[in-house]
PDB file of C-alpha atoms in Angstrom:
ATOM      1  CA  MET T   1      28.915  -9.779  24.304  1.00  0.00           C
ATOM      2  CA  LYS T   2      27.174 -11.606  21.001  1.00  0.00           C
ATOM      3  CA  ASN T   3      24.183  -9.377  21.704  1.00  0.00           C
ATOM      4  CA  ILE T   4      26.180  -6.123  21.923  1.00  0.00           C
ATOM      5  CA  PHE T   5      27.525  -6.897  18.475  1.00  0.00           C
ATOM      6  CA  ILE T   6      24.267  -8.465  16.880  1.00  0.00           C
ATOM      7  CA  ASN T   7      22.210  -4.965  18.323  1.00  0.00           C
ATOM      8  CA  LYS T   8      25.672  -2.904  16.469  1.00  0.00           C
ATOM      9  CA  THR T   9      24.942  -4.956  13.663  1.00  0.00           C
ATOM     10  CA  LYS T  10      20.556  -3.996  13.812  1.00  0.00           C
ATOM     11  CA  THR T  11      21.608  -0.637  13.788  1.00  0.00           C
ATOM     12  CA  ILE T  12      23.867  -0.289  10.966  1.00  0.00           C
ATOM     13  CA  LEU T  13      21.283  -1.956   9.141  1.00  0.00           C
ATOM     14  CA  LEU T  14      18.949   0.467  10.207  1.00  0.00           C
ATOM     15  CA  VAL T  15      20.742   3.378   9.081  1.00  0.00           C
ATOM     16  CA  LEU T  16      21.465   1.789   5.843  1.00  0.00           C
ATOM     17  CA  VAL T  17      17.864   1.377   5.427  1.00  0.00           C
ATOM     18  CA  SER T  18      17.005   4.712   6.754  1.00  0.00           C
ATOM     19  CA  ALA T  19      19.874   6.324   4.611  1.00  0.00           C
ATOM     20  CA  LEU T  20      18.150   4.409   1.480  1.00  0.00           C
ATOM     21  CA  LEU T  21      14.605   5.947   2.346  1.00  0.00           C
ATOM     22  CA  GLY T  22      16.121   9.299   2.951  1.00  0.00           C
ATOM     23  CA  LEU T  23      17.505   9.231  -0.821  1.00  0.00           C
ATOM     24  CA  PHE T  24      14.338   8.322  -2.351  1.00  0.00           C
ATOM     25  CA  TYR T  25      12.945  11.276   0.006  1.00  0.00           C
ATOM     26  CA  THR T  26      15.529  13.545  -1.575  1.00  0.00           C
ATOM     27  CA  LYS T  27      14.680  12.125  -5.032  1.00  0.00           C
ATOM     28  CA  ALA T  28      11.792  13.217  -5.112  1.00  0.00           C
ATOM     29  CA  GLN T  29      12.570  16.557  -4.125  1.00  0.00           C
ATOM     30  CA  ASN T  30      15.891  17.432  -5.764  1.00  0.00           C
ATOM     31  CA  LYS T  31      15.295  14.723  -8.870  1.00  0.00           C
ATOM     32  CA  ILE T  32      18.324  12.688  -8.045  1.00  0.00           C
ATOM     33  CA  ALA T  33      19.131  10.251 -10.679  1.00  0.00           C
ATOM     34  CA  ILE T  34      18.923   6.307  -9.498  1.00  0.00           C
ATOM     35  CA  HIS T  35      20.870   3.945 -11.579  1.00  0.00           C
ATOM     36  CA  PRO T  36      20.699  -0.085 -11.015  1.00  0.00           C
ATOM     37  CA  MET T  37      23.844  -2.010 -11.513  1.00  0.00           C
ATOM     38  CA  ILE T  38      25.175  -5.688 -11.317  1.00  0.00           C
ATOM     39  CA  PHE T  39      28.847  -6.257 -10.336  1.00  0.00           C
ATOM     40  CA  VAL T  40      31.010  -9.716 -10.058  1.00  0.00           C
ATOM     41  CA  GLY T  41      34.371  -9.551  -8.215  1.00  0.00           C
ATOM     42  CA  TYR T  42      36.779 -11.021  -5.793  1.00  0.00           C
ATOM     43  CA  ASN T  43      37.063 -10.780  -2.092  1.00  0.00           C
ATOM     44  CA  TYR T  44      40.046 -11.887  -0.053  1.00  0.00           C
ATOM     45  CA  GLN T  45      38.386 -12.198   3.346  1.00  0.00           C
ATOM     46  CA  ASN T  46      40.722 -14.481   5.212  1.00  0.00           C
ATOM     47  CA  ALA T  47      39.663 -17.156   2.155  1.00  0.00           C
ATOM     48  CA  ASN T  48      39.164 -16.595  -1.156  1.00  0.00           C
ATOM     49  CA  PHE T  49      35.311 -15.297  -2.572  1.00  0.00           C
ATOM     50  CA  GLY T  50      33.669 -14.597  -5.573  1.00  0.00           C
ATOM     51  CA  GLU T  51      31.096 -12.159  -5.464  1.00  0.00           C
ATOM     52  CA  VAL T  52      28.123 -11.348  -7.417  1.00  0.00           C
ATOM     53  CA  GLY T  53      25.366  -9.041  -6.120  1.00  0.00           C
ATOM     54  CA  GLY T  54      23.384  -5.553  -7.451  1.00  0.00           C
ATOM     55  CA  ARG T  55      23.804  -2.170  -6.175  1.00  0.00           C
ATOM     56  CA  LEU T  56      21.733   1.126  -6.950  1.00  0.00           C
ATOM     57  CA  LEU T  57      23.929   4.270  -7.554  1.00  0.00           C
ATOM     58  CA  PHE T  58      22.315   7.624  -6.416  1.00  0.00           C
ATOM     59  CA  LEU T  59      23.711  11.074  -7.407  1.00  0.00           C
ATOM     60  CA  LYS T  60      22.578  14.420  -8.280  1.00  0.00           C
ATOM     61  CA  LYS T  61      26.249  15.735  -9.625  1.00  0.00           C
ATOM     62  CA  ASP T  62      28.921  13.625 -10.817  1.00  0.00           C
ATOM     63  CA  ASN T  63      31.251  14.408  -8.158  1.00  0.00           C
ATOM     64  CA  ILE T  64      29.264  12.413  -5.007  1.00  0.00           C
ATOM     65  CA  MET T  65      27.674   9.506  -5.630  1.00  0.00           C
ATOM     66  CA  TYR T  66      26.093   6.965  -3.245  1.00  0.00           C
ATOM     67  CA  ARG T  67      25.954   3.096  -3.555  1.00  0.00           C
ATOM     68  CA  LEU T  68      23.826   0.429  -1.373  1.00  0.00           C
ATOM     69  CA  GLY T  69      24.092  -2.916  -2.551  1.00  0.00           C
ATOM     70  CA  ALA T  70      23.646  -6.457  -1.618  1.00  0.00           C
ATOM     71  CA  SER T  71      25.566  -9.687  -2.654  1.00  0.00           C
ATOM     72  CA  ALA T  72      26.226 -12.769  -2.290  1.00  0.00           C
ATOM     73  CA  MET T  73      30.049 -14.233  -1.258  1.00  0.00           C
ATOM     74  CA  LEU T  74      30.753 -17.542  -2.874  1.00  0.00           C
ATOM     75  CA  GLY T  75      33.556 -19.438  -1.456  1.00  0.00           C
ATOM     76  CA  SER T  76      35.096 -22.459   0.270  1.00  0.00           C
ATOM     77  CA  PRO T  77      36.553 -21.579   3.490  1.00  0.00           C
ATOM     78  CA  ASN T  78      38.483 -24.685   5.131  1.00  0.00           C
ATOM     79  CA  GLY T  79      37.684 -26.826   1.742  1.00  0.00           C
ATOM     80  CA  LYS T  80      33.876 -26.652   2.264  1.00  0.00           C
ATOM     81  CA  PHE T  81      31.606 -24.337   0.188  1.00  0.00           C
ATOM     82  CA  ALA T  82      29.623 -21.336   1.857  1.00  0.00           C
ATOM     83  CA  VAL T  83      27.394 -18.501   0.695  1.00  0.00           C
ATOM     84  CA  ILE T  84      27.697 -15.263   3.101  1.00  0.00           C
ATOM     85  CA  PRO T  85      25.044 -12.673   1.899  1.00  0.00           C
ATOM     86  CA  LYS T  86      26.465  -9.315   2.275  1.00  0.00           C
ATOM     87  CA  LEU T  87      24.932  -5.613   2.417  1.00  0.00           C
ATOM     88  CA  GLN T  88      27.003  -2.825   1.526  1.00  0.00           C
ATOM     89  CA  GLY T  89      27.114   0.981   1.247  1.00  0.00           C
ATOM     90  CA  ASP T  90      29.791   3.422  -0.124  1.00  0.00           C
ATOM     91  CA  VAL T  91      30.283   7.211  -0.795  1.00  0.00           C
ATOM     92  CA  LEU T  92      32.491   8.008  -4.039  1.00  0.00           C
ATOM     93  CA  PHE T  93      33.479  11.397  -4.480  1.00  0.00           C
ATOM     94  CA  ASN T  94      35.697  13.745  -6.813  1.00  0.00           C
ATOM     95  CA  PHE T  95      35.936  17.198  -6.542  1.00  0.00           C
ATOM     96  CA  GLN T  96      38.273  17.643  -9.600  1.00  0.00           C
ATOM     97  CA  GLU T  97      35.250  20.075 -11.645  1.00  0.00           C
ATOM     98  CA  ASP T  98      37.531  19.471 -15.258  1.00  0.00           C
ATOM     99  CA  LYS T  99      36.614  16.636 -17.845  1.00  0.00           C
ATOM    100  CA  THR T 100      39.514  15.465 -18.325  1.00  0.00           C
ATOM    101  CA  LEU T 101      40.973  12.378 -16.959  1.00  0.00           C
ATOM    102  CA  ASN T 102      41.386  13.781 -13.707  1.00  0.00           C
ATOM    103  CA  HIS T 103      37.484  13.220 -12.971  1.00  0.00           C
ATOM    104  CA  SER T 104      37.619   9.298 -13.942  1.00  0.00           C
ATOM    105  CA  TYR T 105      38.655   8.516 -10.705  1.00  0.00           C
ATOM    106  CA  TYR T 106      36.531   8.661  -7.737  1.00  0.00           C
ATOM    107  CA  GLY T 107      38.015   8.287  -3.906  1.00  0.00           C
ATOM    108  CA  LEU T 108      35.515   5.454  -2.164  1.00  0.00           C
ATOM    109  CA  ILE T 109      34.818   5.176   1.710  1.00  0.00           C
ATOM    110  CA  GLY T 110      32.141   2.548   2.627  1.00  0.00           C
ATOM    111  CA  VAL T 111      30.786   0.412   4.706  1.00  0.00           C
ATOM    112  CA  GLU T 112      29.973  -3.590   4.416  1.00  0.00           C
ATOM    113  CA  THR T 113      28.794  -6.147   6.793  1.00  0.00           C
ATOM    114  CA  THR T 114      27.540  -9.663   6.803  1.00  0.00           C
ATOM    115  CA  ASN T 115      26.167 -11.909   9.281  1.00  0.00           C
ATOM    116  CA  LYS T 116      29.748 -12.898  10.392  1.00  0.00           C
ATOM    117  CA  TYR T 117      31.604  -9.430  10.285  1.00  0.00           C
ATOM    118  CA  PHE T 118      31.076  -5.968   9.699  1.00  0.00           C
ATOM    119  CA  ALA T 119      34.202  -4.016   8.044  1.00  0.00           C
ATOM    120  CA  PRO T 120      34.841  -0.266   6.885  1.00  0.00           C
ATOM    121  CA  LYS T 121      36.627   0.194   3.893  1.00  0.00           C
ATOM    122  CA  VAL T 122      38.497   2.661   1.548  1.00  0.00           C
ATOM    123  CA  GLY T 123      39.484   2.652  -1.949  1.00  0.00           C
ATOM    124  CA  LEU T 124      39.531   4.015  -5.479  1.00  0.00           C
ATOM    125  CA  SER T 125      36.806   3.533  -8.353  1.00  0.00           C
ATOM    126  CA  PHE T 126      38.015   4.176 -12.074  1.00  0.00           C
ATOM    127  CA  PHE T 127      34.982   5.722 -13.657  1.00  0.00           C
ATOM    128  CA  GLY T 128      32.615   4.334 -11.196  1.00  0.00           C
ATOM    129  CA  ILE T 129      32.928   0.880 -13.180  1.00  0.00           C
ATOM    130  CA  LEU T 130      36.164  -0.779 -12.007  1.00  0.00           C
ATOM    131  CA  ASP T 131      36.475  -0.602  -8.021  1.00  0.00           C
ATOM    132  CA  PHE T 132      39.541  -1.707  -6.229  1.00  0.00           C
ATOM    133  CA  THR T 133      38.684  -1.689  -1.925  1.00  0.00           C
ATOM    134  CA  VAL T 134      40.564  -2.585   1.435  1.00  0.00           C
ATOM    135  CA  GLY T 135      39.560  -2.601   4.512  1.00  0.00           C
ATOM    136  CA  TYR T 136      39.659  -4.616   8.062  1.00  0.00           C
ATOM    137  CA  ALA T 137      36.687  -6.675   9.344  1.00  0.00           C
ATOM    138  CA  PHE T 138      35.493  -7.164  12.910  1.00  0.00           C
ATOM    139  CA  GLN T 139      34.069 -10.175  13.717  1.00  0.00           C
ATOM    140  CA  ILE T 140      31.231 -10.947  15.321  1.00  0.00           C
ATOM    141  CA  PRO T 141      31.658 -13.216  18.489  1.00  0.00           C
ATOM    142  CA  ASN T 142      31.541 -16.609  17.803  1.00  0.00           C
ATOM    143  CA  GLN T 143      30.596 -16.330  14.067  1.00  0.00           C
ATOM    144  CA  THR T 144      32.421 -18.719  12.060  1.00  0.00           C
ATOM    145  CA  VAL T 145      32.310 -19.899   8.118  1.00  0.00           C
ATOM    146  CA  ASN T 146      33.612 -23.382   8.106  1.00  0.00           C
ATOM    147  CA  ASP T 147      35.030 -22.858  11.726  1.00  0.00           C
ATOM    148  CA  LYS T 148      37.068 -20.303   9.855  1.00  0.00           C
ATOM    149  CA  SER T 149      36.974 -16.895  11.417  1.00  0.00           C
ATOM    150  CA  LEU T 150      37.184 -14.065   8.718  1.00  0.00           C
ATOM    151  CA  LYS T 151      38.148 -10.870  10.840  1.00  0.00           C
ATOM    152  CA  GLY T 152      41.070  -9.242   9.707  1.00  0.00           C
ATOM    153  CA  VAL T 153      42.146  -7.356   6.366  1.00  0.00           C
ATOM    154  CA  ASN T 154      40.454  -7.917   3.170  1.00  0.00           C
ATOM    155  CA  ILE T 155      40.779  -6.490  -0.393  1.00  0.00           C
ATOM    156  CA  GLY T 156      38.375  -6.588  -2.860  1.00  0.00           C
ATOM    157  CA  VAL T 157      38.408  -5.783  -6.728  1.00  0.00           C
ATOM    158  CA  ASN T 158      34.516  -5.349  -8.416  1.00  0.00           C
ATOM    159  CA  LEU T 159      33.136  -4.882 -11.926  1.00  0.00           C
ATOM    160  CA  ASN T 160      30.187  -2.964 -11.850  1.00  0.00           C
ATOM    161  CA  VAL T 161      27.859  -3.307 -14.849  1.00  0.00           C
ATOM    162  CA  PRO T 162      25.377  -0.474 -15.225  1.00  0.00           C
ATOM    163  CA  LEU T 163      21.877  -1.677 -16.054  1.00  0.00           C
ATOM    164  CA  SER T 164      20.884   2.166 -17.508  1.00  0.00           C
ATOM    165  CA  VAL T 165      22.752   1.960 -20.848  1.00  0.00           C
ATOM    166  CA  TYR T 166      20.921  -1.118 -21.761  1.00  0.00           C
ATOM    167  CA  GLN T 167      17.216   0.795 -20.965  1.00  0.00           C
ATOM    168  CA  LYS T 168      15.269   1.909 -23.938  1.00  0.00           C
TER     169      LYS T 168
END
């Protein structure tokens, strides 16, 4: 059973890497803009975690955006400090064609994976800067953090800081 989840995790990572390579190829063909971001946030995953990481935002138009990122979750499940690496991918969408506040929020569908769990998620992103997500984590068998299972509902709040505004 453990090998099945490890193989699924490897498959998911392969899909994320393939998507990234596909986006770079598409960028060369269709002039997709890439914006680097750093982010900080809070993640409840059967324990409280702070999160810090980086993301790349890919967009051609502003009605659909793609994000790929890597981060570290920092927390103390069962009273002992732990760091968990995490990979994630999101699609943000808003099909409103106007320039009003109706276009300031995006629906968010994504997936995140660690060496402990795999979790699909949904949420809202305001201006692509403030994200609120909820999902459900499926634990990889026999993988715990300080003897604590991380399966179940997860809730996240992240603040994204685009680095492109600081470039000359």
